[in-house]
């Protein structure tokens, strides 16, 4: 992707109690294949992270974003308007992040800020990167200690779709930021620093989407093989969108699930009123946990979501029995009538 501007500042913190200090870079990074590869790696690592999706508190309106609760949108507007150069903009951001690190983290790192363009879309990415100790082989073929960037550790990161924010889209999902489940105060402080508000619950929306899909499969009474194929199609599509940092589009997903009836799943969602947004930021962890167990033999057909195993459904391996604790209402009524 073309890199319009990029820079790396260093944040130092000697001990857990010591304040964090910013060692700012004097100039932007020069373009290079190594920089391109690093940004690609940062994006991939970021897409795999648990994160929140939303917008600026001022709703992304360039006319009033500066009046929000954070200086970040105001500085961003000044930078994009040419009133603040990229180095100064990133340095101000680095100072604010240093204060956040001082309050919540006990390790040093490097702050990467990059303004990139892919096609018609411009993106601002920021990430606090940490190091890990490793080993390499030098020119004399001897083992040598080396320090590597540990992209998986990435404690603070955010991604802003500048084109969507500045455009006419009504979306409230143009901004995303990491939300470490083990550091609630850090995540809240980071959201406050960004001036961000959540516009959609990615985990909750993904779970609701999977529930809608399970209901759809059951209502259609699909054969086992067809049910498995549709499940794989959904997971493949959603996972691919997650890996690219793109939302799940309900109409597009519906077409993926059934080329012959491309609106069938979409109409099922709308008719049942699941309350889903037209576009859903996929939660990769929730997707990875989803799988359907299906089986058909001797006139018995069983299908249920894997996350129900151990709660609503139990498998007694010793006696080869499946115990259903919460019988579906429709099935329960049929059984009562037979009694």
Short mmCIF file of C-alpha atoms in Angstrom, two decimals:
data_model
loop_
_atom_site.label_atom_id
_atom_site.label_comp_id
_atom_site.label_asym_id
_atom_site.label_seq_id
_atom_site.Cartn_x
_atom_site.Cartn_y
_atom_site.Cartn_z
CA UNK A 1 0.00 0.00 0.00
CA UNK A 2 1.33 3.52 -0.73
CA UNK A 3 2.61 5.12 2.48
CA UNK A 4 1.85 8.84 2.49
CA UNK A 5 3.49 9.55 5.86
CA UNK A 6 4.95 7.37 8.63
CA UNK A 7 7.06 7.84 11.73
CA UNK A 8 8.28 5.97 14.81
CA UNK A 9 8.73 7.58 18.24
CA UNK A 10 10.26 5.82 21.27
CA UNK A 11 8.54 5.65 24.66
CA UNK A 12 10.82 4.91 27.61
CA UNK A 13 9.77 3.67 31.02
CA UNK A 14 12.47 2.40 33.36
CA UNK A 15 10.27 0.92 36.13
CA UNK A 16 6.62 0.40 36.89
CA UNK A 17 6.49 3.53 39.05
CA UNK A 18 8.59 5.79 36.82
CA UNK A 19 6.90 8.20 34.39
CA UNK A 20 7.03 7.37 30.69
CA UNK A 21 9.01 9.76 28.53
CA UNK A 22 8.79 10.33 24.79
CA UNK A 23 11.94 10.32 22.67
CA UNK A 24 10.50 11.82 19.45
CA UNK A 25 11.84 11.21 15.98
CA UNK A 26 13.12 14.27 14.17
CA UNK A 27 11.76 13.26 10.78
CA UNK A 28 9.44 10.86 8.98
CA UNK A 29 10.50 7.39 7.92
CA UNK A 30 11.80 6.96 4.41
CA UNK A 31 9.83 4.60 2.22
CA UNK A 32 11.29 1.09 1.89
CA UNK A 33 10.24 -2.53 1.30
CA UNK A 34 10.96 -3.19 4.98
CA UNK A 35 8.49 -0.48 6.01
CA UNK A 36 5.86 -1.91 3.66
CA UNK A 37 6.36 -5.39 5.13
CA UNK A 38 6.18 -4.04 8.68
CA UNK A 39 2.90 -2.23 8.02
CA UNK A 40 1.46 -5.37 6.46
CA UNK A 41 2.47 -7.35 9.54
CA UNK A 42 1.02 -4.72 11.88
CA UNK A 43 -2.29 -4.79 9.99
CA UNK A 44 -2.52 -8.58 10.15
CA UNK A 45 -1.74 -8.63 13.86
CA UNK A 46 -4.22 -5.83 14.50
CA UNK A 47 -7.07 -7.56 12.68
CA UNK A 48 -6.63 -10.60 14.94
CA UNK A 49 -6.90 -8.51 18.14
CA UNK A 50 -10.06 -8.09 20.24
CA UNK A 51 -11.18 -4.53 19.60
CA UNK A 52 -13.98 -2.02 19.83
CA UNK A 53 -15.58 -0.40 16.80
CA UNK A 54 -17.13 3.04 16.79
CA UNK A 55 -16.73 6.71 16.00
CA UNK A 56 -15.62 10.02 17.43
CA UNK A 57 -17.89 11.42 20.13
CA UNK A 58 -18.57 14.36 17.84
CA UNK A 59 -19.99 11.89 15.28
CA UNK A 60 -17.12 12.50 12.87
CA UNK A 61 -18.46 15.85 11.69
CA UNK A 62 -15.42 17.91 10.72
CA UNK A 63 -17.26 21.03 11.79
CA UNK A 64 -17.57 20.04 15.43
CA UNK A 65 -15.13 17.18 15.97
CA UNK A 66 -12.75 19.57 17.69
CA UNK A 67 -15.34 20.28 20.37
CA UNK A 68 -15.36 16.63 21.48
CA UNK A 69 -13.86 15.32 24.71
CA UNK A 70 -10.47 14.64 23.13
CA UNK A 71 -7.79 16.72 21.49
CA UNK A 72 -7.06 13.92 19.03
CA UNK A 73 -9.87 14.63 16.51
CA UNK A 74 -9.04 18.34 16.59
CA UNK A 75 -5.34 17.69 15.94
CA UNK A 76 -6.27 15.26 13.19
CA UNK A 77 -8.43 17.87 11.48
CA UNK A 78 -5.59 20.40 11.69
CA UNK A 79 -3.15 17.88 10.18
CA UNK A 80 -5.48 16.97 7.31
CA UNK A 81 -6.13 20.65 6.64
CA UNK A 82 -2.39 21.31 6.36
CA UNK A 83 -2.30 23.45 9.50
CA UNK A 84 -0.14 20.91 11.38
CA UNK A 85 2.62 18.85 9.78
CA UNK A 86 2.71 15.08 10.25
CA UNK A 87 5.77 15.08 12.52
CA UNK A 88 4.20 17.61 14.91
CA UNK A 89 0.85 15.82 14.80
CA UNK A 90 2.40 12.45 15.65
CA UNK A 91 4.58 13.99 18.37
CA UNK A 92 1.53 15.50 20.13
CA UNK A 93 -0.16 12.11 19.90
CA UNK A 94 2.97 10.47 21.31
CA UNK A 95 2.95 12.79 24.34
CA UNK A 96 -0.63 11.86 25.16
CA UNK A 97 0.05 8.15 24.74
CA UNK A 98 3.14 8.46 26.97
CA UNK A 99 0.87 9.74 29.75
CA UNK A 100 -1.45 6.77 29.22
CA UNK A 101 1.47 4.33 29.31
CA UNK A 102 2.76 5.93 32.52
CA UNK A 103 -0.60 5.29 34.20
CA UNK A 104 -1.32 1.76 33.00
CA UNK A 105 1.73 -0.02 31.56
CA UNK A 106 5.11 -1.02 32.92
CA UNK A 107 7.10 -1.44 29.72
CA UNK A 108 8.69 0.66 27.02
CA UNK A 109 7.87 0.57 23.33
CA UNK A 110 7.88 2.31 19.98
CA UNK A 111 4.90 4.25 18.68
CA UNK A 112 4.30 3.74 14.97
CA UNK A 113 2.00 6.21 13.21
CA UNK A 114 1.24 5.74 9.52
CA UNK A 115 -1.01 7.47 6.99
CA UNK A 116 -1.59 5.16 4.04
CA UNK A 117 -3.73 4.95 0.91
CA UNK A 118 -5.17 1.81 -0.69
CA UNK A 119 -7.20 2.56 -3.80
CA UNK A 120 -9.60 5.36 -2.86
CA UNK A 121 -9.35 4.67 0.87
CA UNK A 122 -7.01 6.53 3.20
CA UNK A 123 -6.25 5.07 6.61
CA UNK A 124 -4.48 6.29 9.73
CA UNK A 125 -2.90 3.52 11.82
CA UNK A 126 -1.18 3.89 15.17
CA UNK A 127 0.34 1.08 17.21
CA UNK A 128 2.50 0.83 20.31
CA UNK A 129 5.01 -1.90 19.50
CA UNK A 130 7.14 -3.85 21.97
CA UNK A 131 10.25 -5.99 21.58
CA UNK A 132 11.18 -9.54 22.45
CA UNK A 133 14.58 -11.14 22.74
CA UNK A 134 15.51 -13.65 20.05
CA UNK A 135 18.44 -15.21 18.29
CA UNK A 136 20.03 -14.81 14.89
CA UNK A 137 23.08 -15.94 12.96
CA UNK A 138 25.71 -13.34 12.12
CA UNK A 139 28.05 -13.13 9.12
CA UNK A 140 30.54 -15.41 10.88
CA UNK A 141 27.81 -18.07 11.29
CA UNK A 142 27.78 -17.56 15.03
CA UNK A 143 24.64 -17.39 17.18
CA UNK A 144 23.92 -13.80 18.15
CA UNK A 145 21.19 -12.29 20.35
CA UNK A 146 18.78 -10.01 18.48
CA UNK A 147 15.79 -7.89 19.40
CA UNK A 148 12.65 -8.29 17.34
CA UNK A 149 9.39 -6.41 17.24
CA UNK A 150 6.72 -8.52 18.90
CA UNK A 151 3.65 -7.65 16.86
CA UNK A 152 1.48 -10.11 18.76
CA UNK A 153 1.97 -8.14 21.99
CA UNK A 154 0.72 -4.81 20.54
CA UNK A 155 -0.84 -3.33 23.69
CA UNK A 156 -2.34 -0.19 22.13
CA UNK A 157 -3.41 0.23 18.54
CA UNK A 158 -6.10 2.01 16.54
CA UNK A 159 -7.19 2.22 12.93
CA UNK A 160 -9.21 5.05 11.40
CA UNK A 161 -10.79 4.95 7.97
CA UNK A 162 -10.18 8.59 7.05
CA UNK A 163 -12.16 8.40 3.82
CA UNK A 164 -15.25 7.05 5.56
CA UNK A 165 -14.96 9.56 8.40
CA UNK A 166 -14.64 12.54 6.06
CA UNK A 167 -17.18 11.23 3.53
CA UNK A 168 -20.96 11.13 3.43
CA UNK A 169 -21.31 7.60 4.83
CA UNK A 170 -23.65 7.34 7.85
CA UNK A 171 -21.50 4.53 9.27
CA UNK A 172 -20.57 4.64 12.95
CA UNK A 173 -17.82 2.08 12.52
CA UNK A 174 -15.01 4.03 10.87
CA UNK A 175 -12.78 3.89 13.97
CA UNK A 176 -11.53 0.80 15.80
CA UNK A 177 -9.15 0.35 18.70
CA UNK A 178 -7.71 -2.51 20.74
CA UNK A 179 -9.60 -3.55 23.83
CA UNK A 180 -7.50 -5.86 25.97
CA UNK A 181 -9.90 -7.85 28.13
CA UNK A 182 -7.26 -8.05 30.85
CA UNK A 183 -6.86 -4.25 31.04
CA UNK A 184 -10.24 -2.54 31.22
CA UNK A 185 -8.89 0.76 32.59
CA UNK A 186 -6.23 0.87 29.87
CA UNK A 187 -8.86 0.32 27.16
CA UNK A 188 -11.14 2.97 28.67
CA UNK A 189 -8.26 5.43 28.91
CA UNK A 190 -7.30 4.75 25.30
CA UNK A 191 -10.87 5.31 24.10
CA UNK A 192 -10.96 8.59 26.04
CA UNK A 193 -7.63 9.64 24.51
CA UNK A 194 -9.04 8.99 21.03
CA UNK A 195 -12.31 10.75 21.85
CA UNK A 196 -14.06 7.56 20.77
CA UNK A 197 -17.46 6.04 21.48
CA UNK A 198 -18.49 2.50 20.60
CA UNK A 199 -20.99 2.38 17.74
CA UNK A 200 -21.52 -1.38 17.70
CA UNK A 201 -20.68 -4.36 19.89
CA UNK A 202 -18.65 -6.58 17.54
CA UNK A 203 -18.77 -9.63 19.82
CA UNK A 204 -22.50 -9.32 20.50
CA UNK A 205 -23.35 -8.65 16.86
CA UNK A 206 -21.28 -11.64 15.69
CA UNK A 207 -23.00 -13.90 18.23
CA UNK A 208 -26.42 -12.66 17.09
CA UNK A 209 -25.49 -13.27 13.46
CA UNK A 210 -24.44 -16.85 14.26
CA UNK A 211 -27.70 -17.36 16.20
CA UNK A 212 -29.65 -16.08 13.18
CA UNK A 213 -27.75 -18.50 10.95
CA UNK A 214 -28.47 -21.45 13.27
CA UNK A 215 -32.18 -20.56 13.25
CA UNK A 216 -32.10 -20.29 9.47
CA UNK A 217 -30.54 -23.74 9.05
CA UNK A 218 -33.08 -25.29 11.42
CA UNK A 219 -36.06 -23.56 9.79
CA UNK A 220 -34.96 -24.72 6.35
CA UNK A 221 -34.45 -28.28 7.65
CA UNK A 222 -31.38 -28.64 5.46
CA UNK A 223 -29.66 -32.00 4.90
CA UNK A 224 -26.52 -32.57 6.97
CA UNK A 225 -24.11 -32.08 4.08
CA UNK A 226 -25.79 -28.87 2.92
CA UNK A 227 -25.86 -27.51 6.46
CA UNK A 228 -22.14 -28.18 6.82
CA UNK A 229 -21.37 -26.51 3.49
CA UNK A 230 -23.27 -23.35 4.43
CA UNK A 231 -21.56 -23.24 7.82
CA UNK A 232 -18.15 -23.46 6.17
CA UNK A 233 -19.15 -20.78 3.64
CA UNK A 234 -20.20 -18.41 6.42
CA UNK A 235 -17.04 -18.96 8.48
CA UNK A 236 -14.79 -18.65 5.41
CA UNK A 237 -16.41 -15.40 4.31
CA UNK A 238 -16.51 -13.87 7.81
CA UNK A 239 -12.93 -14.91 8.60
CA UNK A 240 -11.69 -13.47 5.32
CA UNK A 241 -13.42 -10.16 6.10
CA UNK A 242 -11.87 -10.19 9.58
CA UNK A 243 -8.39 -10.85 8.22
CA UNK A 244 -8.73 -7.82 5.90
CA UNK A 245 -10.25 -5.59 8.57
CA UNK A 246 -13.52 -5.33 6.65
CA UNK A 247 -17.09 -5.69 8.00
CA UNK A 248 -19.49 -8.53 7.23
CA UNK A 249 -22.15 -7.22 4.86
CA UNK A 250 -25.44 -9.05 5.40
CA UNK A 251 -26.58 -8.87 1.78
CA UNK A 252 -23.20 -10.06 0.53
CA UNK A 253 -23.16 -12.90 3.06
CA UNK A 254 -26.64 -13.95 1.95
CA UNK A 255 -25.40 -14.24 -1.63
CA UNK A 256 -22.43 -16.31 -0.49
CA UNK A 257 -24.68 -18.74 1.38
CA UNK A 258 -27.08 -19.40 -1.49
CA UNK A 259 -26.36 -18.39 -5.08
CA UNK A 260 -29.75 -19.73 -6.24
CA UNK A 261 -31.67 -17.72 -3.62
CA UNK A 262 -29.24 -14.91 -2.85
CA UNK A 263 -31.65 -12.99 -0.59
CA UNK A 264 -33.00 -15.93 1.39
CA UNK A 265 -30.79 -15.52 4.47
CA UNK A 266 -31.05 -11.73 4.33
CA UNK A 267 -34.87 -11.90 4.30
CA UNK A 268 -34.79 -14.42 7.17
CA UNK A 269 -32.83 -11.90 9.28
CA UNK A 270 -35.12 -9.01 8.39
CA UNK A 271 -38.36 -10.95 8.92
CA UNK A 272 -37.24 -12.29 12.31
CA UNK A 273 -36.04 -8.81 13.40
CA UNK A 274 -32.73 -9.77 15.02
CA UNK A 275 -31.79 -6.11 15.21
CA UNK A 276 -28.56 -6.60 13.28
CA UNK A 277 -26.76 -3.74 11.56
CA UNK A 278 -26.41 -4.01 7.75
CA UNK A 279 -22.65 -4.21 8.30
CA UNK A 280 -21.11 -6.11 11.20
CA UNK A 281 -17.49 -5.91 12.33
CA UNK A 282 -16.55 -9.59 12.73
CA UNK A 283 -15.21 -10.81 16.06
CA UNK A 284 -12.62 -13.42 15.10
CA UNK A 285 -12.57 -15.13 18.49
CA UNK A 286 -16.32 -15.71 18.38
CA UNK A 287 -16.08 -17.01 14.81
CA UNK A 288 -13.33 -19.45 15.74
CA UNK A 289 -15.50 -20.92 18.49
CA UNK A 290 -18.46 -21.53 16.17
CA UNK A 291 -19.13 -24.92 14.65
CA UNK A 292 -22.24 -27.00 14.19
CA UNK A 293 -22.53 -30.62 15.22
CA UNK A 294 -24.88 -32.48 12.89
CA UNK A 295 -25.92 -36.09 12.47
CA UNK A 296 -28.67 -38.09 10.79
CA UNK A 297 -29.36 -41.83 11.12
CA UNK A 298 -32.32 -44.18 11.55
CA UNK A 299 -34.95 -41.46 11.22
CA UNK A 300 -33.24 -39.19 13.78
CA UNK A 301 -31.72 -35.86 12.73
CA UNK A 302 -29.79 -33.74 15.25
CA UNK A 303 -28.05 -30.41 14.74
CA UNK A 304 -26.78 -27.90 17.30
CA UNK A 305 -24.11 -25.23 17.78
CA UNK A 306 -20.85 -26.39 19.34
CA UNK A 307 -21.00 -23.73 22.07
CA UNK A 308 -24.09 -25.45 23.51
CA UNK A 309 -22.11 -28.62 24.28
CA UNK A 310 -21.58 -28.82 28.00
CA UNK A 311 -24.44 -26.44 28.82
CA UNK A 312 -27.76 -27.10 27.05
CA UNK A 313 -26.44 -30.32 25.51
CA UNK A 314 -24.34 -33.02 27.19
CA UNK A 315 -22.70 -36.08 25.67
CA UNK A 316 -22.36 -39.21 27.83
CA UNK A 317 -19.58 -41.05 26.03
CA UNK A 318 -19.72 -44.14 28.31
CA UNK A 319 -23.35 -44.83 27.41
CA UNK A 320 -23.31 -43.09 24.03
CA UNK A 321 -26.17 -40.78 24.99
CA UNK A 322 -26.90 -37.18 24.05
CA UNK A 323 -28.80 -35.29 26.77
CA UNK A 324 -30.74 -32.20 25.74
CA UNK A 325 -31.51 -30.00 28.74
CA UNK A 326 -33.56 -27.30 27.05
CA UNK A 327 -35.89 -28.89 24.51
CA UNK A 328 -36.94 -26.47 21.75
CA UNK A 329 -40.47 -25.16 22.32
CA UNK A 330 -41.84 -26.41 19.00
CA UNK A 331 -40.51 -29.92 19.63
CA UNK A 332 -41.74 -29.87 23.23
CA UNK A 333 -45.28 -29.04 22.11
CA UNK A 334 -45.24 -31.89 19.60
CA UNK A 335 -44.07 -34.34 22.23
CA UNK A 336 -46.81 -33.21 24.64
CA UNK A 337 -49.49 -33.76 22.03
CA UNK A 338 -48.25 -37.29 21.45
CA UNK A 339 -48.47 -38.00 25.19
#
